[in-house]
């Protein structure tokens, strides 16, 4: 404040306000693109869509996820949830090339559950 020592309070306040306003308008903070999300609700997938329905069959797998398991692309992670019982924890897999001649492999995983307050998860494979 040694620079503004000779200025009166209203003058220093005005100078400070001008600097702040200048920074606000020049920085354009928070604006990253011209895209603006529409206010109305999207129509992509309604909550009563069939994809949210519980699959038919007793203890049928739900929430099946298949993801790349490593950075090279040579492994896969498969997970799913069963509600009623543990069920099988095995996944059978094989290569798509020469699938009739190749041996089918079997991988087994572990099954876990968790609780959070009054919520109990299904069996996560």
Coordinates of C-alpha atoms in Angstrom, one line a residue, residues 6-112:
X6 CA -0.7 9.7 -1.1
X7 CA -4.2 8.7 -2.5
X8 CA -7.4 9.3 -0.7
X9 CA -9.6 6.4 0.4
X10 CA -12.2 6.8 -2.3
X11 CA -9.5 7.1 -5.0
X12 CA -7.7 3.9 -3.8
X13 CA -11.0 2.1 -3.5
X14 CA -11.9 3.1 -7.1
X15 CA -8.5 2.0 -8.3
X16 CA -8.8 -1.4 -6.6
X17 CA -12.3 -1.9 -8.0
X18 CA -11.2 -1.1 -11.5
X19 CA -8.3 -3.6 -11.2
X20 CA -10.6 -6.3 -9.9
X21 CA -13.2 -5.7 -12.6
X22 CA -10.5 -5.7 -15.2
X23 CA -9.3 -9.1 -14.0
X24 CA -12.8 -10.5 -14.0
X25 CA -13.6 -9.5 -17.6
X26 CA -10.1 -10.4 -19.0
X27 CA -9.8 -13.7 -17.3
X28 CA -13.1 -15.1 -18.6
X29 CA -12.9 -17.7 -15.8
X30 CA -15.3 -20.7 -15.9
X31 CA -16.0 -20.5 -19.6
X32 CA -14.4 -23.4 -21.4
X33 CA -16.6 -23.7 -24.5
X34 CA -19.7 -22.5 -26.3
X35 CA -21.7 -25.6 -25.3
X36 CA -24.5 -24.9 -22.9
X37 CA -26.6 -27.8 -21.4
X38 CA -30.3 -27.6 -22.1
X39 CA -32.5 -27.0 -19.0
X40 CA -35.1 -29.6 -20.0
X41 CA -34.7 -33.2 -19.0
X42 CA -33.0 -35.5 -21.6
X43 CA -35.0 -38.1 -23.4
X44 CA -32.2 -40.6 -23.9
X45 CA -33.4 -43.3 -21.5
X46 CA -36.4 -43.1 -19.2
X47 CA -36.4 -44.8 -15.8
X48 CA -39.1 -47.3 -17.0
X49 CA -36.9 -48.4 -19.9
X50 CA -36.5 -52.2 -20.3
X51 CA -32.8 -51.9 -19.7
X52 CA -33.5 -51.2 -16.0
X53 CA -35.8 -54.1 -15.6
X54 CA -34.7 -57.1 -13.5
X55 CA -33.7 -59.9 -15.8
X56 CA -36.0 -62.9 -15.9
X57 CA -35.0 -66.1 -14.3
X58 CA -34.1 -67.0 -10.7
X59 CA -30.8 -65.4 -9.6
X60 CA -30.1 -64.1 -13.1
X61 CA -26.9 -61.9 -13.4
X62 CA -27.4 -58.2 -13.2
X63 CA -25.2 -55.2 -13.8
X64 CA -22.8 -57.1 -16.0
X65 CA -19.6 -55.1 -16.7
X66 CA -16.8 -56.1 -19.2
X67 CA -13.7 -53.9 -19.1
X68 CA -10.2 -53.9 -20.4
X69 CA -8.0 -55.4 -17.7
X70 CA -4.6 -54.0 -18.6
X71 CA -2.9 -51.3 -20.7
X72 CA -1.8 -53.7 -23.4
X73 CA -5.3 -55.1 -24.1
X74 CA -4.6 -58.7 -23.4
X75 CA -6.8 -59.2 -20.4
X76 CA -10.4 -58.5 -19.5
X77 CA -12.3 -57.9 -16.2
X78 CA -15.8 -59.3 -16.0
X79 CA -18.1 -58.5 -13.0
X80 CA -21.7 -59.0 -12.3
X81 CA -24.2 -59.1 -9.4
X82 CA -26.6 -61.8 -8.3
X83 CA -29.3 -60.9 -5.8
X84 CA -30.6 -64.1 -4.2
X85 CA -27.7 -66.6 -3.9
X86 CA -24.0 -66.6 -4.6
X87 CA -24.3 -68.7 -7.7
X88 CA -21.3 -69.5 -9.9
X89 CA -18.2 -67.4 -9.8
X90 CA -16.8 -68.8 -13.1
X91 CA -16.3 -67.2 -16.5
X92 CA -15.7 -69.4 -19.5
X93 CA -13.7 -67.7 -22.3
X94 CA -11.8 -68.3 -25.5
X95 CA -10.3 -66.5 -28.5
X96 CA -12.6 -65.5 -31.4
X97 CA -10.0 -66.8 -33.9
X98 CA -10.4 -70.5 -34.7
X99 CA -13.0 -70.7 -31.9
X100 CA -14.1 -74.2 -32.9
X101 CA -10.5 -75.6 -32.5
X102 CA -9.5 -73.7 -29.4
X103 CA -9.7 -74.9 -25.9
X104 CA -12.2 -73.1 -23.8
X105 CA -10.7 -71.7 -20.6
X106 CA -12.3 -71.2 -17.2
X107 CA -11.5 -68.4 -14.8
X108 CA -12.8 -68.3 -11.3
X109 CA -13.1 -65.1 -9.1
X110 CA -14.2 -64.2 -5.7
X111 CA -17.6 -63.2 -4.4
X112 CA -18.0 -60.2 -2.1

